Amino acid sequence: MERGVLFCPKWHSALWFLMMLCLFHAAKAEITCRSCQPGNKWRPRELLLKFDTSVSATGSKREVFGHGDGAGRIGAASAESRRLHCAAGSAECASDRAEDREPRQKRNTDNMRAKDDIGVNDTAKIKVSHLKMSGQKKSRDGAGFTNRHRKRARRSSGDGRVRTPVPAQSQAPGEDSSSAAGRRVKRSESRWSGEERRAAGQRQEEPKLNSSTFALTGDSSHNQAMVHWSGQNSSATAASPLVILMLTKLFDFNLNSVTESSLWRSTDYGATYQKLNDKVGAKTILSYLYVSPNNKRKIMLLTDPEVESSLLISSDEGATYQKYRLNFYILSLLFHPEQEDWILAYSHDQKLYSSVEFGRRWQLVHERVAPNRFYWSKMGLDKEPGLIHLETSISEGQALYVTCKLQNCTDANKGKPFPGYIDPNSLVVQDEYVFVQVSTAGRPIYYVSAKRDVFTPMKLPKYTLPKDLHVISTDENRVVAAVQEWNQNETYNLYVSDTSGVYYTLALENVVSSMGPEGNVMVDLYEVAGIKGMFLANKKTDNQVKTHITYNRGRDWRLLQAPSKDLRGNSIHCLLPYCSLHLHLHVSANPYTSGNIASRDSAPGIIVASGSIGAELTTSNVSVFITSDAGNTWRQIFDEEYAVLYLDQGGAFVAIRHTPLPIRHLWLSFDEGRQWNKYGFTNTPLFVDGVLGEPGEETLIMTIFGHVSHRSEWQLVKIDFRSIFNKRCTEADYQTWHLHDQGEPCLMGVKRIYRKLKPTSRCVMGKTYSVSMTSGPCDCTEADFECDYGYERRTDGRCTPAFWFHPSSMSRSCTTGMSFLNSTGYRKVVSNNCSAGVSVEYTARKQQCPLQAPKGLHLVTSEGTLTATLGTNVTFLVFLEEGDGARTSITLDFGDGRAQTYSNVSSIEDGIKHIYKDVGIYRVTATGENSLGSETAVLYLHVTCQLEYIHLSAPFVAVRSKEVNLTAVLWPSQVGTVTYIWWIGNNTEPVITLEGSVACTFSREGINTVTVQVSAGNTILQDRKSIAVHEYFRSHLLAFSSNLDDHNPDVAEWRLDVSRVIKNSLIQATGVREDQLLVTVLPGLPTTAEFFLLPDKQLTEGKPVKNSAHLDQLSEVLLSALNQNLVQFTLRPGVQVTVYAAHLSAAPLVDTSENHSGSAMLMLLSVVVLGLAVFVIYKFKRKIPGLNVYAQMQNEKEQEMMSPANPTEATPSSQQDLVHSLEILDTEFNSRPGGCMKPHVHVKFSTELPTYIV
C-alpha cells in the first residue's frame, strides 16, 4: 500500500517572491473533472521538502513529493514545472500536500480542464469539475500535513533535556508540562529555550516516542523527492514486509530539468534505506515514480526525457527493474480502475497511447486528443470494459466526443454519442453522467447524459444566464453544480439536480471562490466524511464571508455556533447571527497561511479545522477547533496554527506546529482533543519539511522528513506510536452516539446512532475496526423536501412558481392516454429515506396527460449554426416544448423544393438529414400540427462553398479623372453570401459592397493602389493591384513566338522577370526612353503582354496636341520595330524569343483628335467590349446550372465575374482566337455540373501584385 504525504516547507523570506509568482494563474472557464472516475486517476502524492534560502549553484531548493493511493492521471511533463513552483512555496504544492490530510476533491476549468485525481480507495464521492471542492480522501489519508509559513515565528516549548520514555503528563493545548495548575504559558515562555538550542547538552527527562533516524547520505544537493508506501500496514510480517520507495532528485531551476536522481528502498518501515542507483543504471536520471493502483507490487519509473525517454518497470515492489524505450514523451497517465496492466498515456504532441502490458508495449489510440479529456469506461454503464471516452480536436473552436475500443480505435469502431460538435475542453465523464458544452450565438448550452442515454440540455432557472459552470459532485444519483451567473464575479451559486441530472434548483447563493494553483476555480464547499448529507460552505454576505453548515444536502443552512470558552477557560461572548465560528475550507492559495480541515469516515462526527471567531472569516488570529458531535458544538484546541493528524482511525490525534524553526516535539491527544500530551520525537531539533503517514486510516507509524541544517542530508525520522497505547480496544471501550442537528435527530429521513470510542479509552482500535451505525425511520416532514425545478422558496418557507415558469410545461413530453407526474412544487431530497408523514402531500401526483396543441416548436441544426457546406449532410433537430409529441405530425420544408413529413416528434429524435446541391440562402420551415392546432418554426440556412482565392481585375494604366471598373473574381464563383471591402488609393475609409464590381476615378497622376478583401463565411481573402494613372497614353498588345509558352510556368515572379527583359529589348530596338515605357506580361496562356507609352512632360509641356502627336510618333516607332521582328530576347541558351505586335489591343484606346484628347476612342472601344461581355453573359446565363433564386444578393453580377470584365486580362492574341475562346467557354459551361463552379481551364487568374515594368 502506498501513502500520501504532505509537507512543511522551510520558511524563508527569499521564497516569498517566487511564491507570489505562482499564485497568478489565469482562470479558465471550461468543463473539467479531476475526480471523474474514482479509482482510475491518481497523481503521485508529492512530499514537499523545501530548504532555506541556501540556494545552490543550480538555484534549487528542497522539496519532497509523496505518493497517494489509487490510480490516476499523472502529469509527468508538467510535473517539473509544478515542482518549480513548489520549491518556491506555491499554492500548487499546498494543494498537493493537502490531499492527504483533508477530503478536498478536485475536478479538472481551463471555464467547465485531469491533473490531480481521486485514488482507488477514495470512498469520498465528491468530484470536482474544473474547480476544486473540499471533499475528503479516505482510507489512504491517515497522517500527513502541510506546514504553512507564519510571519510570527514561534518555537516549540520544552525543557531541553532527554529522559527515558515515561507516561506523558496530560495538559491542555498550549500549556507547559511543568504547569501543574494548568496555567497558560506565555508566548515568550513557550519558545525554544536556550537549553534546547544546545543539541549536545544534557536534557531533562521527558516523555519520548519510539523513533529511529536515517540520513539519506550523498543526496544533500537533491531538492525533490517522491515517496511511495507498499506492502501491508502495521501488521506487516517478515514474509510480507512493508516497502517504502523514495525517488530523490536535483531539479535545476535554471535549466528547468532534473540533473541528478537517486532511488531508495526500505523494507523495515523506513528505519533504514538501500540505494538502488546501480539497479536502474548509474547514469540514468529518473523523473517520476508511478504505482499500479490494483497491484502495489508493480512499480513504474519514468526517465527524464531531456536525457532519454524510457520506462523502468518492476513487478517485485522495486527490488529489480527492466528498461523499455519509448518513442514518445509522456505528459500524463491514466490507469484503469480494475485492470492492473491497462494504462492510457498522453503525449506532448496530443496523441493518446494505450498499453495492456503495464507499459511494456504501447499502441497509438487516437491523435489530436484534448489534454485530460480521456476516460476509461465504467462497468455497468458502458458496453465494454476496454471502451475509452475521449474528446478530439477538429479545428479551432470545435471538438468531437468520441468513444472507441482500447486496441481497435478505427473509424469503423468509433462511436459519436453526441450528434455534433462540442466546445473544446468541455467533455466530462463522471460516474453515470456525461457532460458537454456547446456555444450558440455566444451563449453556452450545457448538455447532460444520464446512464449513457441521449443528451438533454441542462435546465437551470431561466434567467441564471451562466458565465461559468462547473460540475462539482455526481454522487448518489444527482449532480451538484457551481454556477457563476451573469451578475457575479467572485462567487458562485450552488445548484442541485434531480436524478436525471437535467432539472436544477438553487441550494446556496454566493459561495466564495478563489483561483486554484493551476488556474482553475476553487469553491469553498466541503463534504464531511462519515456523515451522509453534511456539508460546510463559505458564503459571502454583505462583503463578509461566513461559514454555513447543512445536514440535508443543502436544503437548509445555518451558521456555526462559536465555542463557549477559550483555551484559558474564559467565556466567549458570541451571539448569533452577529458573531459565529468561521472555518477555512480549502487549502490556502498561500501555503504559509491557514486552510486546514479534516474529517474521516472512521471517526464520524469529528471535524478538525482552523478558523476564527467573529463577524466574518479572517486570516489573522487563526486558531484550531474541533467538534465531536458533527458541528453542533466546537472547542478551541490551539490558538495558533497546528497540523492535526488522525491516528488509529481517529482514536487519537497528533499535532505538529507550523513553524519555520527547528522542533523536536509533537503533541498527542487520546480524548478527542480535550487534553494534549507533549512528546519528543528526536534528540536533535529538526527543521520539519513534511510528514509521511502509514497507509490507511489506522495509521500507527509515520515518518517525519526534515534536516538539521540548511545544507545537511535529509533526515528521516520513523515514529512508531504503537508503544504508547495500553491495550487493544474491547466492547467496553465504545459508546453510542446519536447524530442530531441542534437536537433534531431525524436527518435525511432517518435517526442514526453510531458506535464511537469513549474519550476516556486509551486503546488501539486497529485495522479490523469498522464504523457501526444503526438507523431508524422517520416520518416525512416539509424539511425533507426541496423546491422542484421552476419553484422558489419564499420567506415563509413555501415553494411557489417563479415568475417565468409555467407548471403546465412539465407535461410537454406527455402522450395522450398516458399519465405524468404533476409536481406539487416540491421534490424529496436525494438519498432522503423518510416515509409516510407529509409524503403524499408533497410528492408529485400522477395525472392523465392532457391533449394540447403544439407549442414551443424549435428548429436548429445539430451543429447549432446557421451555415452549412455545399454537398454535406445537414442534420436538423426539432424540439417541441408543449403538446402531445406522439400525436403531433412534423413537416420539414428544406426550402429547395423538397419537404418531408413525419407522423410524430419521437420518430425524429436523431434528427433529419438533408443535402443541399446549390449554394444559397434557404428558408427552412418546420410545422407541428395536431387536431388542436399547429405551430411553425423557421430557420434561414446559408449554404456556402469554401472560398479558395480571389483575383482583382483592374487596368494597369488608367486615364486621370476617368472612371475605371474594378472587379473581384472569385474561385469558386458561387460561395454564398459575400461582402466586398474596397480600399482605393489613399482613402482611410473602405467602400463596402455586396457586389463584386465598383467604379472609381483617380484625380492625381502616379501609382495608385487598390485592395479588395472578400469575406465569405469565416474566410477573408484579399488581392491588391497598382494602377498607373496618366493624362494621356498609348498601348498595344504583344504576342510572342510559340516557344515561349513551353517555358511559361504562369507564376508572378516569372512574369515580372520576363516583363523586364521585354522592356529592355524594346528600349534597345527603338531608343524609347525608359521612363516613357511600361510593359507587363499578362497571366494565362498563350503568353501575351502589353506595352504602354507615356507622354514626355518636359517635351510637350502638358499640351494635348503635342502629347497626342508625340505618343503617335513613339507608337509608330515601336510598331515598326515589332513588325520587322527587331525585338528579340534570349530566354535561356538555345531559346530565342521574338516579340510581335498583336492585331487586337486589350488596352483602352485613346482619342488622338485635337478636340477630345483621345478619350472618345477609349469610350467607343469600351462600348464594343461591353457588347461582347453582354453576349457572353447572356450565353452563360442560359446554361449555368448553379444559378438559383435563393442567392438574391448575387444573381446577375456573379456570372459576370466568371471572366475578367476588363479586356486587358487574359485576352486572346487575335480576333479569331477570341471567337475560338468564347466557343470553348460555352462548351465548358454546358458540361460543368452545378454547385461550386470551377473557372475555365484556359483562363488562369493570379493573386500577385501587378507585374508591369516602369
Short mmCIF file of N, CA and C in Angstrom, two decimals, residues 474-521:
data_model
loop_
_atom_site.label_atom_id
_atom_site.label_comp_id
_atom_site.label_asym_id
_atom_site.label_seq_id
_atom_site.Cartn_x
_atom_site.Cartn_y
_atom_site.Cartn_z
N THR A 474 -21.24 14.21 -8.43
CA THR A 474 -22.25 13.39 -9.11
C THR A 474 -22.57 12.15 -8.30
N ASP A 475 -22.35 12.21 -6.99
CA ASP A 475 -22.57 11.02 -6.18
C ASP A 475 -24.05 10.86 -5.85
N GLU A 476 -24.42 9.63 -5.57
CA GLU A 476 -25.77 9.26 -5.15
C GLU A 476 -26.84 9.76 -6.11
N ASN A 477 -26.54 9.62 -7.40
CA ASN A 477 -27.53 9.85 -8.46
C ASN A 477 -28.07 11.27 -8.50
N ARG A 478 -27.21 12.24 -8.30
CA ARG A 478 -27.61 13.62 -8.51
C ARG A 478 -26.36 14.43 -8.78
N VAL A 479 -26.57 15.61 -9.36
CA VAL A 479 -25.46 16.48 -9.75
C VAL A 479 -25.49 17.74 -8.89
N VAL A 480 -24.32 18.13 -8.40
CA VAL A 480 -24.15 19.42 -7.75
C VAL A 480 -23.29 20.27 -8.68
N ALA A 481 -23.79 21.43 -9.06
CA ALA A 481 -23.07 22.30 -10.00
C ALA A 481 -22.87 23.66 -9.37
N ALA A 482 -21.69 24.22 -9.62
CA ALA A 482 -21.40 25.60 -9.20
C ALA A 482 -21.52 26.48 -10.43
N VAL A 483 -22.35 27.49 -10.34
CA VAL A 483 -22.66 28.34 -11.48
C VAL A 483 -22.34 29.79 -11.14
N GLN A 484 -21.53 30.40 -11.99
CA GLN A 484 -21.30 31.84 -11.85
C GLN A 484 -22.25 32.54 -12.81
N GLU A 485 -23.18 33.29 -12.22
CA GLU A 485 -24.22 33.89 -13.03
C GLU A 485 -23.76 35.22 -13.61
N TRP A 486 -24.58 35.79 -14.44
CA TRP A 486 -24.21 36.97 -15.21
C TRP A 486 -23.84 38.15 -14.33
N ASN A 487 -24.34 38.20 -13.10
CA ASN A 487 -24.08 39.35 -12.23
C ASN A 487 -23.10 39.02 -11.12
N GLN A 488 -22.35 37.92 -11.26
CA GLN A 488 -21.38 37.53 -10.24
C GLN A 488 -19.96 37.59 -10.81
N ASN A 489 -19.01 37.88 -9.93
CA ASN A 489 -17.61 37.95 -10.34
C ASN A 489 -16.72 37.04 -9.52
N GLU A 490 -16.90 37.00 -8.21
CA GLU A 490 -16.02 36.24 -7.35
C GLU A 490 -16.74 35.12 -6.61
N THR A 491 -18.02 34.99 -6.78
CA THR A 491 -18.79 33.96 -6.08
C THR A 491 -19.54 33.10 -7.07
N TYR A 492 -20.00 31.97 -6.58
CA TYR A 492 -20.78 31.01 -7.37
C TYR A 492 -22.03 30.64 -6.60
N ASN A 493 -23.06 30.27 -7.33
CA ASN A 493 -24.27 29.72 -6.73
C ASN A 493 -24.25 28.21 -6.90
N LEU A 494 -24.68 27.51 -5.86
CA LEU A 494 -24.73 26.06 -5.91
C LEU A 494 -26.13 25.61 -6.31
N TYR A 495 -26.18 24.71 -7.32
CA TYR A 495 -27.45 24.15 -7.78
C TYR A 495 -27.39 22.63 -7.65
N VAL A 496 -28.53 22.03 -7.32
CA VAL A 496 -28.62 20.58 -7.21
C VAL A 496 -29.68 20.10 -8.19
N SER A 497 -29.45 18.89 -8.72
CA SER A 497 -30.33 18.37 -9.77
C SER A 497 -31.22 17.26 -9.23
N ASP A 498 -32.12 16.83 -10.09
CA ASP A 498 -32.85 15.60 -9.83
C ASP A 498 -31.99 14.43 -10.27
N THR A 499 -32.52 13.21 -10.22
CA THR A 499 -31.71 12.05 -10.57
C THR A 499 -31.30 12.02 -12.03
N SER A 500 -32.06 12.67 -12.90
CA SER A 500 -31.71 12.69 -14.33
C SER A 500 -30.57 13.63 -14.63
N GLY A 501 -30.23 14.51 -13.71
CA GLY A 501 -29.19 15.50 -13.96
C GLY A 501 -29.63 16.62 -14.85
N VAL A 502 -30.93 16.73 -15.12
CA VAL A 502 -31.44 17.72 -16.08
C VAL A 502 -31.98 18.96 -15.37
N TYR A 503 -32.83 18.79 -14.34
CA TYR A 503 -33.53 19.92 -13.72
C TYR A 503 -32.82 20.32 -12.42
N TYR A 504 -32.51 21.63 -12.32
CA TYR A 504 -31.70 22.14 -11.22
C TYR A 504 -32.45 23.19 -10.41
N THR A 505 -32.22 23.16 -9.10
CA THR A 505 -32.78 24.17 -8.20
C THR A 505 -31.65 24.74 -7.35
N LEU A 506 -31.85 25.95 -6.87
CA LEU A 506 -30.83 26.66 -6.10
C LEU A 506 -30.69 26.05 -4.72
N ALA A 507 -29.42 25.80 -4.30
CA ALA A 507 -29.15 25.28 -2.96
C ALA A 507 -28.53 26.34 -2.07
N LEU A 508 -27.59 27.12 -2.58
CA LEU A 508 -26.93 28.15 -1.77
C LEU A 508 -26.36 29.21 -2.71
N GLU A 509 -26.55 30.47 -2.35
CA GLU A 509 -26.07 31.57 -3.16
C GLU A 509 -24.73 32.09 -2.66
N ASN A 510 -23.98 32.69 -3.59
CA ASN A 510 -22.78 33.47 -3.28
C ASN A 510 -21.76 32.70 -2.45
N VAL A 511 -21.43 31.48 -2.91
CA VAL A 511 -20.37 30.71 -2.27
C VAL A 511 -19.03 31.27 -2.73
N VAL A 512 -18.11 31.41 -1.79
CA VAL A 512 -16.82 32.03 -2.08
C VAL A 512 -16.01 31.13 -3.02
N SER A 513 -15.31 31.75 -3.94
CA SER A 513 -14.41 31.03 -4.83
C SER A 513 -13.06 31.71 -4.84
N SER A 514 -12.06 30.98 -5.28
CA SER A 514 -10.71 31.54 -5.41
C SER A 514 -10.02 30.85 -6.55
N MET A 515 -8.90 31.43 -6.97
CA MET A 515 -8.14 30.85 -8.07
C MET A 515 -7.27 29.72 -7.57
N GLY A 516 -7.36 28.57 -8.21
CA GLY A 516 -6.58 27.41 -7.81
C GLY A 516 -5.14 27.51 -8.28
N PRO A 517 -4.31 26.58 -7.84
CA PRO A 517 -2.89 26.63 -8.17
C PRO A 517 -2.60 26.40 -9.64
N GLU A 518 -3.54 25.79 -10.35
CA GLU A 518 -3.31 25.51 -11.77
C GLU A 518 -4.21 26.35 -12.65
N GLY A 519 -4.67 27.49 -12.12
CA GLY A 519 -5.51 28.37 -12.90
C GLY A 519 -6.97 27.98 -12.89
N ASN A 520 -7.33 26.98 -12.10
CA ASN A 520 -8.73 26.56 -12.05
C ASN A 520 -9.43 27.23 -10.88
N VAL A 521 -10.75 27.07 -10.84
CA VAL A 521 -11.56 27.71 -9.82
C VAL A 521 -11.70 26.77 -8.63
#
